[in-house]
CSV table of C-alpha atoms and ligand atoms in Angstrom, one decimal:
chain,number,residue,atom,x,y,z
A,1,MET,CA,-15.8,-58.8,75.3
A,2,SER,CA,-14.2,-60.5,71.8
A,3,GLY,CA,-11.9,-63.1,73.2
A,4,ARG,CA,-9.6,-62.3,70.1
A,5,THR,CA,-6.3,-61.4,69.9
A,6,THR,CA,-6.8,-57.2,69.3
A,7,LYS,CA,-4.2,-56.0,67.6
A,8,PRO,CA,-3.0,-51.8,67.3
A,9,LEU,CA,-4.0,-49.7,64.0
A,10,ILE,CA,-1.1,-47.7,62.8
A,11,ASP,CA,-1.3,-46.0,60.2
A,12,PRO,CA,1.7,-45.7,57.2
A,13,PHE,CA,3.4,-42.7,58.5
A,14,GLY,CA,3.5,-45.4,62.3
A,15,ARG,CA,1.4,-43.0,64.4
A,16,THR,CA,-0.9,-45.9,66.7
A,17,VAL,CA,-4.6,-45.4,65.7
A,18,ARG,CA,-7.0,-45.5,69.0
A,19,ASP,CA,-9.1,-42.2,69.3
A,20,LEU,CA,-12.5,-42.0,67.3
A,21,ARG,CA,-15.2,-39.2,66.8
A,22,ILE,CA,-18.4,-40.4,66.0
A,23,SER,CA,-20.7,-37.5,65.0
A,24,VAL,CA,-24.5,-38.6,66.5
A,25,THR,CA,-25.9,-35.6,63.9
A,26,ASP,CA,-25.8,-33.2,61.1
A,27,ARG,CA,-28.3,-31.0,62.8
A,28,CYS,CA,-27.9,-28.3,65.6
A,29,ASN,CA,-30.0,-25.1,67.1
A,30,PHE,CA,-26.7,-23.0,67.1
A,31,ARG,CA,-25.5,-21.6,63.9
A,32,CYS,CA,-22.0,-20.6,64.3
A,33,THR,CA,-20.4,-18.0,61.8
A,34,TYR,CA,-17.1,-20.4,62.2
A,35,CYS,CA,-19.2,-23.5,61.6
A,36,MET,CA,-22.6,-23.6,59.8
A,37,PRO,CA,-24.2,-20.5,57.1
A,38,GLU,CA,-26.8,-19.0,58.2
A,39,GLU,CA,-29.2,-21.4,56.1
A,40,GLY,CA,-30.1,-22.9,53.0
A,41,MET,CA,-28.4,-26.0,55.0
A,42,GLN,CA,-29.8,-29.6,53.3
A,43,TRP,CA,-30.1,-31.8,56.8
A,44,LEU,CA,-29.6,-35.8,56.2
A,45,ASP,CA,-32.5,-37.5,56.2
A,46,ARG,CA,-33.3,-39.8,59.5
A,47,SER,CA,-33.0,-42.9,57.8
A,48,GLU,CA,-29.1,-42.2,56.0
A,49,LEU,CA,-28.0,-42.0,59.7
A,50,LEU,CA,-26.7,-44.1,61.8
A,51,SER,CA,-28.9,-45.9,63.9
A,52,PHE,CA,-27.2,-46.4,67.0
A,53,GLU,CA,-27.1,-49.9,66.9
A,54,GLU,CA,-24.6,-49.4,63.9
A,55,ILE,CA,-23.2,-46.7,66.2
A,56,GLU,CA,-22.6,-49.2,68.2
A,57,ARG,CA,-20.9,-52.7,66.7
A,58,VAL,CA,-18.1,-49.7,64.8
A,59,ALA,CA,-17.4,-48.1,68.3
A,60,ARG,CA,-17.1,-51.7,69.3
A,61,VAL,CA,-15.3,-53.2,66.4
A,62,CYS,CA,-12.4,-50.2,67.2
A,63,VAL,CA,-12.0,-51.4,70.9
A,64,GLU,CA,-12.4,-55.0,70.5
A,65,ARG,CA,-10.2,-55.4,68.0
A,66,PHE,CA,-7.8,-51.9,67.9
A,67,ASP,CA,-7.7,-51.3,71.0
A,68,PHE,CA,-9.6,-48.1,71.1
A,69,ASP,CA,-9.4,-46.4,73.9
A,70,GLY,CA,-11.4,-43.2,73.0
A,71,ILE,CA,-14.1,-42.4,72.0
A,72,ARG,CA,-15.9,-38.2,71.3
A,73,LEU,CA,-19.3,-37.7,70.3
A,74,THR,CA,-20.1,-34.8,68.4
A,75,GLY,CA,-22.0,-33.7,65.4
A,76,GLY,CA,-23.5,-31.0,64.5
A,77,GLU,CA,-24.9,-30.4,67.9
A,78,PRO,CA,-25.3,-34.3,70.2
A,79,THR,CA,-27.8,-33.7,72.0
A,80,VAL,CA,-30.4,-32.6,69.4
A,81,ARG,CA,-30.4,-36.7,68.5
A,82,ALA,CA,-33.3,-38.7,70.5
A,83,GLN,CA,-32.5,-40.5,73.9
A,84,LEU,CA,-28.9,-39.5,73.0
A,85,PRO,CA,-27.8,-41.0,76.7
A,86,VAL,CA,-29.1,-44.9,75.4
A,87,LEU,CA,-26.3,-44.0,73.3
A,88,VAL,CA,-24.0,-43.5,75.7
A,89,GLU,CA,-24.8,-46.7,77.8
A,90,MET,CA,-23.9,-48.7,74.8
A,91,LEU,CA,-20.7,-47.1,74.5
A,92,ALA,CA,-20.1,-46.9,77.9
A,93,ALA,CA,-20.3,-50.8,78.7
A,94,LEU,CA,-17.4,-51.6,75.6
A,95,ARG,CA,-14.4,-52.7,77.3
A,96,VAL,CA,-10.7,-52.5,75.7
A,97,PRO,CA,-9.2,-55.2,75.8
A,98,ALA,CA,-5.4,-55.0,76.5
A,99,THR,CA,-6.8,-52.7,79.6
A,100,GLY,CA,-9.8,-53.8,80.7
A,101,ARG,CA,-11.6,-50.6,81.4
A,102,ALA,CA,-14.5,-49.2,79.6
A,103,VAL,CA,-13.4,-46.5,77.3
A,104,ASP,CA,-12.5,-42.9,77.7
A,105,LEU,CA,-16.1,-41.5,76.4
A,106,ALA,CA,-16.4,-38.0,75.8
A,107,MET,CA,-19.1,-35.7,74.4
A,108,THR,CA,-18.8,-31.6,72.5
A,109,THR,CA,-21.5,-29.8,72.9
A,110,ASN,CA,-23.3,-26.0,72.1
A,111,GLY,CA,-24.6,-26.8,76.2
A,112,ALA,CA,-27.9,-25.2,75.4
A,113,THR,CA,-29.7,-28.2,76.6
A,114,LEU,CA,-27.3,-29.2,79.6
A,115,GLY,CA,-29.7,-27.7,81.4
A,116,LEU,CA,-31.4,-31.1,81.5
A,117,LEU,CA,-29.7,-33.6,79.9
A,118,ALA,CA,-26.7,-33.4,81.9
A,119,GLY,CA,-27.5,-34.9,84.8
A,120,GLU,CA,-28.9,-37.6,82.9
A,121,LEU,CA,-25.2,-38.2,80.6
A,122,ARG,CA,-23.8,-38.5,83.9
A,123,ARG,CA,-25.1,-41.1,84.9
A,124,ALA,CA,-25.6,-43.2,81.2
A,125,GLY,CA,-21.5,-43.0,81.7
A,126,LEU,CA,-20.4,-40.5,80.0
A,127,ASN,CA,-16.9,-39.0,81.1
A,128,ARG,CA,-16.5,-36.3,80.2
A,129,ILE,CA,-17.2,-32.9,78.3
A,130,ASN,CA,-16.6,-30.0,76.2
A,131,VAL,CA,-19.2,-26.9,75.9
A,132,SER,CA,-18.2,-24.5,73.8
A,133,CYS,CA,-19.0,-20.7,74.3
A,134,ASP,CA,-16.9,-18.6,72.3
A,135,SER,CA,-17.6,-14.7,73.5
A,136,LEU,CA,-19.3,-13.9,77.8
A,137,ARG,CA,-20.7,-11.2,76.6
A,138,PRO,CA,-24.2,-11.7,75.0
A,139,GLU,CA,-24.8,-9.3,72.4
A,140,ARG,CA,-21.2,-10.9,70.5
A,141,PHE,CA,-22.3,-14.8,71.7
A,142,ALA,CA,-25.9,-14.3,69.7
A,143,GLN,CA,-23.4,-12.5,67.0
A,144,MET,CA,-21.6,-15.8,66.5
A,145,ALA,CA,-23.7,-18.3,67.5
A,146,ARG,CA,-26.9,-16.6,65.6
A,147,ARG,CA,-28.6,-18.1,68.6
A,148,ASP,CA,-28.9,-15.7,71.5
A,149,GLN,CA,-28.6,-18.0,74.1
A,150,LEU,CA,-25.6,-17.7,76.1
A,151,ALA,CA,-27.3,-17.5,79.3
A,152,ARG,CA,-28.8,-21.2,78.1
A,153,VAL,CA,-25.1,-22.4,78.2
A,154,LEU,CA,-23.8,-20.8,81.1
A,155,ASP,CA,-26.5,-22.7,82.7
A,156,GLY,CA,-25.2,-25.3,81.1
A,157,ILE,CA,-21.8,-25.5,82.0
A,158,GLU,CA,-22.9,-25.2,85.9
A,159,ALA,CA,-25.0,-27.9,85.1
A,160,ALA,CA,-22.4,-29.8,83.7
A,161,LEU,CA,-20.2,-29.4,87.4
A,162,ALA,CA,-23.6,-29.4,89.4
A,163,ALA,CA,-23.8,-33.3,87.1
A,164,GLY,CA,-20.4,-33.9,88.7
A,165,PHE,CA,-18.3,-33.4,85.0
A,166,SER,CA,-14.7,-32.7,86.5
A,167,PRO,CA,-12.8,-30.8,84.6
A,168,VAL,CA,-15.7,-30.0,82.3
A,169,LYS,CA,-14.0,-27.7,79.4
A,170,VAL,CA,-15.0,-24.6,77.1
A,171,ASN,CA,-14.2,-24.3,73.8
A,172,VAL,CA,-13.2,-20.5,72.9
A,173,VAL,CA,-12.8,-20.1,68.7
A,174,MET,CA,-11.1,-17.4,68.7
A,175,MET,CA,-11.8,-15.3,65.8
A,176,ARG,CA,-9.6,-11.8,64.9
A,177,GLY,CA,-11.6,-9.2,65.2
A,178,VAL,CA,-14.1,-11.2,67.5
A,179,ASN,CA,-13.2,-12.4,70.1
A,180,ASP,CA,-10.0,-12.0,70.6
A,181,ASP,CA,-10.2,-9.2,73.2
A,182,GLU,CA,-11.4,-11.9,75.5
A,183,ALA,CA,-8.8,-14.6,76.5
A,184,VAL,CA,-8.6,-13.2,79.8
A,185,ASP,CA,-12.1,-12.8,80.5
A,186,PHE,CA,-12.2,-16.2,79.8
A,187,ALA,CA,-9.2,-17.1,81.8
A,188,THR,CA,-10.4,-14.8,85.3
A,189,PHE,CA,-14.2,-17.2,84.2
A,190,GLY,CA,-12.4,-20.7,84.2
A,191,ARG,CA,-10.7,-19.6,87.7
A,192,GLU,CA,-13.3,-18.1,89.1
A,193,ARG,CA,-16.3,-21.2,87.8
A,194,ARG,CA,-13.7,-24.2,87.8
A,195,VAL,CA,-13.1,-24.6,84.2
A,196,GLN,CA,-10.7,-24.9,82.2
A,197,PRO,CA,-10.8,-23.0,78.2
A,198,ARG,CA,-9.4,-24.7,75.6
A,199,PHE,CA,-8.7,-21.8,72.8
A,200,ILE,CA,-8.7,-23.8,69.3
A,201,GLU,CA,-7.7,-21.9,66.3
A,202,PHE,CA,-10.2,-21.2,64.0
A,203,MET,CA,-9.8,-23.0,61.3
A,204,PRO,CA,-11.1,-23.4,57.4
A,205,LEU,CA,-14.8,-25.3,57.5
A,206,ASP,CA,-16.7,-22.6,57.8
A,207,ALA,CA,-19.7,-23.6,55.9
A,208,ASP,CA,-19.2,-19.7,54.2
A,209,GLY,CA,-16.1,-20.0,53.3
A,210,GLY,CA,-14.8,-17.5,54.4
A,211,TRP,CA,-11.9,-18.4,56.5
A,212,THR,CA,-8.9,-16.3,55.9
A,213,MET,CA,-5.5,-16.8,57.1
A,214,ASP,CA,-5.2,-13.3,59.1
A,215,GLN,CA,-8.7,-14.2,61.3
A,216,VAL,CA,-6.4,-16.5,62.9
A,217,VAL,CA,-5.4,-15.7,65.9
A,218,PRO,CA,-2.1,-17.5,67.0
A,219,ALA,CA,-2.3,-19.7,70.2
A,220,ASP,CA,1.1,-18.0,71.5
A,221,GLU,CA,-0.9,-15.0,71.3
A,222,THR,CA,-3.4,-15.7,73.1
A,223,VAL,CA,-0.9,-18.0,75.9
A,224,ALA,CA,1.3,-14.0,75.6
A,225,ALA,CA,-2.3,-12.0,76.6
A,226,ILE,CA,-3.7,-14.6,79.5
A,227,ASP,CA,0.6,-15.1,80.6
A,228,ALA,CA,1.2,-11.6,81.5
A,229,VAL,CA,-2.0,-11.2,83.7
A,230,TYR,CA,-1.6,-14.4,85.2
A,231,PRO,CA,0.9,-16.6,84.8
A,232,LEU,CA,1.2,-19.5,83.6
A,233,GLU,CA,3.2,-22.3,83.5
A,234,PRO,CA,3.3,-25.3,80.3
A,235,VAL,CA,2.0,-28.8,81.2
A,236,ALA,CA,3.9,-31.9,79.6
A,237,HIS,CA,0.7,-33.8,78.2
A,238,GLY,CA,0.8,-37.5,75.6
A,239,PRO,CA,-1.0,-36.9,72.5
A,240,GLU,CA,-3.9,-35.3,72.4
A,241,PRO,CA,-3.7,-31.7,70.6
A,242,ALA,CA,-4.0,-29.5,73.4
A,243,ALA,CA,-1.2,-27.8,74.4
A,244,ARG,CA,-1.6,-26.4,78.1
A,245,TYR,CA,-0.5,-24.1,81.1
A,246,ARG,CA,-0.8,-24.2,84.8
A,247,TYR,CA,-1.5,-20.5,86.4
A,248,ARG,CA,1.4,-20.2,88.6
A,249,ASP,CA,-0.6,-19.6,91.4
A,250,GLY,CA,-2.7,-22.7,91.2
A,251,GLY,CA,-5.3,-21.6,89.9
A,252,GLY,CA,-6.0,-24.1,87.1
A,253,GLU,CA,-4.9,-24.9,83.0
A,254,ILE,CA,-6.2,-23.4,80.3
A,255,GLY,CA,-5.3,-25.8,77.1
A,256,VAL,CA,-4.8,-24.1,73.3
A,257,ILE,CA,-5.4,-25.9,69.9
A,258,PRO,CA,-2.8,-24.2,67.5
A,259,SER,CA,-4.4,-26.6,64.2
A,260,VAL,CA,-2.9,-23.7,61.5
A,261,THR,CA,-0.8,-22.2,63.1
A,262,ARG,CA,1.5,-25.4,65.1
A,263,PRO,CA,-0.5,-28.5,63.9
A,264,PHE,CA,-0.2,-31.7,65.7
A,265,CYS,CA,-0.5,-34.0,62.6
A,266,GLY,CA,2.6,-35.8,63.7
A,267,ASP,CA,1.1,-36.7,66.9
A,268,CYS,CA,-2.8,-37.7,65.1
A,269,ASP,CA,-4.6,-41.0,66.5
A,270,ARG,CA,-7.6,-40.7,65.5
A,271,VAL,CA,-10.2,-40.7,62.5
A,272,ARG,CA,-14.0,-40.0,62.1
A,273,ILE,CA,-17.0,-41.0,61.8
A,274,THR,CA,-19.5,-38.2,60.2
A,275,ALA,CA,-23.4,-38.5,60.6
A,276,GLU,CA,-23.9,-41.1,57.8
A,277,GLY,CA,-21.2,-43.5,58.5
A,278,LYS,CA,-18.2,-42.2,56.2
A,279,PHE,CA,-15.5,-42.2,57.6
A,280,ARG,CA,-12.2,-40.4,57.7
A,281,THR,CA,-9.2,-40.3,58.5
A,282,CYS,CA,-8.6,-37.1,59.0
A,283,LEU,CA,-10.9,-33.7,60.1
A,284,PHE,CA,-9.3,-32.2,56.4
A,285,ALA,CA,-9.6,-35.8,54.3
A,286,LEU,CA,-11.0,-35.2,50.9
A,287,ASP,CA,-12.0,-38.8,51.2
A,288,GLU,CA,-13.7,-41.1,52.2
A,289,HIS,CA,-15.2,-44.7,53.5
A,290,ASP,CA,-18.6,-46.1,53.7
A,291,LEU,CA,-19.2,-48.1,56.5
A,292,ARG,CA,-22.8,-47.2,56.4
A,293,ALA,CA,-22.8,-49.5,53.6
A,294,VAL,CA,-20.5,-52.5,54.6
A,295,LEU,CA,-23.4,-52.1,57.5
A,296,ARG,CA,-25.8,-51.6,55.6
A,297,ASN,CA,-24.9,-55.2,53.5
A,298,GLY,CA,-24.8,-57.4,55.5
A,299,GLY,CA,-21.1,-56.7,56.6
A,300,SER,CA,-20.0,-59.0,59.7
A,301,ASP,CA,-18.2,-57.3,62.2
A,302,GLY,CA,-14.0,-58.9,60.8
A,303,ASP,CA,-15.3,-57.0,56.9
A,304,LEU,CA,-16.2,-54.0,59.2
A,305,ALA,CA,-13.0,-54.1,60.1
A,306,LEU,CA,-10.5,-54.3,56.9
A,307,ALA,CA,-13.0,-51.6,55.9
A,308,ILE,CA,-11.7,-49.6,58.9
A,309,GLU,CA,-8.4,-51.3,58.6
A,310,ALA,CA,-8.2,-50.2,54.3
A,311,ALA,CA,-9.0,-46.7,55.6
A,312,VAL,CA,-6.0,-45.9,57.9
A,313,GLY,CA,-3.9,-47.5,55.1
A,314,THR,CA,-4.7,-44.2,53.9
A,315,LYS,CA,-3.9,-41.8,56.7
A,316,TRP,CA,-1.6,-38.9,55.0
A,317,ALA,CA,1.2,-37.1,57.2
A,318,GLY,CA,-0.8,-33.9,58.0
A,319,HIS,CA,-2.9,-31.3,56.2
A,320,HIS,CA,-1.5,-28.2,54.2
A,321,ILE,CA,-3.8,-25.2,55.8
A,322,GLY,CA,-2.1,-22.3,54.3
A,323,GLN,CA,-0.2,-23.7,51.7
A,324,VAL,CA,-0.9,-23.5,48.5
A,325,SER,CA,-0.9,-27.5,48.6
A,326,PHE,CA,-4.1,-27.5,50.7
A,327,VAL,CA,-7.3,-28.0,49.4
A,328,ARG,CA,-10.6,-27.8,51.4
A,329,PRO,CA,-13.0,-30.4,52.2
A,330,PRO,CA,-16.8,-30.0,49.9
A,331,ARG,CA,-17.9,-30.6,54.3
A,332,SER,CA,-18.4,-28.0,57.0
A,333,MET,CA,-17.1,-29.1,60.4
A,334,SER,CA,-21.0,-29.7,61.5
A,335,GLN,CA,-21.2,-31.9,58.8
A,336,ILE,CA,-17.9,-33.8,59.8
A,337,GLY,CA,-17.8,-33.5,63.4
A,338,GLY,CA,-15.1,-31.6,65.4
B,1,SAM,N1,-22.3,-28.9,68.4
B,1,SAM,C1,-20.8,-28.7,69.4
B,1,SAM,C2,-20.3,-27.8,69.6
B,1,SAM,O1,-20.8,-26.7,69.4
B,1,SAM,O2,-19.5,-28.0,70.5
B,1,SAM,C3,-19.6,-30.0,68.7
B,1,SAM,C4,-20.0,-29.6,67.4
B,1,SAM,S1,-18.9,-28.9,66.7
B,1,SAM,C5,-18.4,-29.1,65.6
B,1,SAM,C6,-17.8,-29.1,68.1
B,1,SAM,C7,-16.4,-28.1,67.8
B,1,SAM,O3,-15.7,-28.2,66.6
B,1,SAM,C8,-17.0,-26.7,68.8
B,1,SAM,O4,-16.5,-26.5,70.2
B,1,SAM,C9,-16.9,-25.5,67.3
B,1,SAM,O5,-15.9,-24.1,68.8
B,1,SAM,C10,-15.2,-26.7,66.6
B,1,SAM,N2,-15.3,-25.6,65.2
B,1,SAM,C11,-16.6,-25.7,64.9
B,1,SAM,N3,-16.1,-24.5,63.3
B,1,SAM,C12,-14.7,-24.6,63.8
B,1,SAM,C13,-14.2,-23.6,62.8
B,1,SAM,N4,-14.2,-23.6,61.8
B,1,SAM,N5,-12.5,-24.0,63.7
B,1,SAM,C14,-12.1,-24.3,64.8
B,1,SAM,N6,-13.2,-24.8,65.3
B,1,SAM,C15,-14.5,-24.9,65.1
B,2,SF4,FE1,-23.8,-27.0,65.8
B,2,SF4,FE2,-21.3,-26.5,67.7
B,2,SF4,FE3,-21.8,-26.0,64.3
B,2,SF4,FE4,-22.0,-23.9,65.9
B,2,SF4,S1,-19.9,-25.0,66.1
B,2,SF4,S2,-22.9,-24.7,64.2
B,2,SF4,S3,-22.8,-25.3,67.9
B,2,SF4,S4,-22.5,-27.7,65.6
């Protein structure tokens, strides 16, 4: 810890920013239809990626100067980055000055390699894990991920449970006419395997540019479908985007992320950094702030802190999905880091 006085990072709308999403790679071993194109993706060159040391510096400045207490690793697929547990260990060593505690270190993954990596990641200090899985039916899974790997993902979920992650959350992007008949199946799966499904509304960040509002399955519809079979009640929650519900019979919990139908921008406490070091103050931001230039041009931690503060000063009130004023960012989800 630096011993320096910390100050909260407050954006122009009075929201305290304290959560950093780090994309560790733009690459992926899947090609989910709602995220990546089938082929033709332009990958970043290895030299363009932030090194682990550079990532750790950005994270340390956020934690030690601005009291950030949450970090999530994402991508692309974070587990395709070589030596990922080494980065986890570096980030797990950070301490939040306000509390003296470690940061809450989480990761979102497609789960395909968790069978090999879950234990190592856990031992390196990863606290929480979300595994994405959009269908429990092998053929449909293969269509959505463009990879026939449901069995490996299910093994990955089991490996995460065996490694001691609790709860394991399962991210499900709901798409109209594609997997919108599986809400109850995922609820049953969650109750049986003791994992928490989190149903995400499809957002306009697909590389193919095919998003339309009528493909979005409203979170309320998903909750109603599950409630009809397994009665639910809401759980009070903090600034996290998921609205949480628990089963009245004590069988566990689900979450929904109504990013399109009920945006949570008013409570947004997060910022992001892309794999090549572009700092973004919103998933849908059109402006980016080049922290890699600060890092590679000899900038000090103070320079980094100033750049982060200036960027957060441009954070907008929220996105306008579904309104005429909405402009899609030029990057797709895998290039931003979901
Ligand atoms: N590859 C990892 C994975 O799939 O979990 C991490 C990166 S992925 C971009 C992070 C999350 O964003 C996943 O849960 C994925 O399902 C979700 N996602 C990707 N594209 C999306 C979109 N267009 N709308 C909503 N969620 C999306
Ligand atoms: Fe890869 Fe995740 Fe995007 Fe699917 S959602 S293509 S697994 S980055």
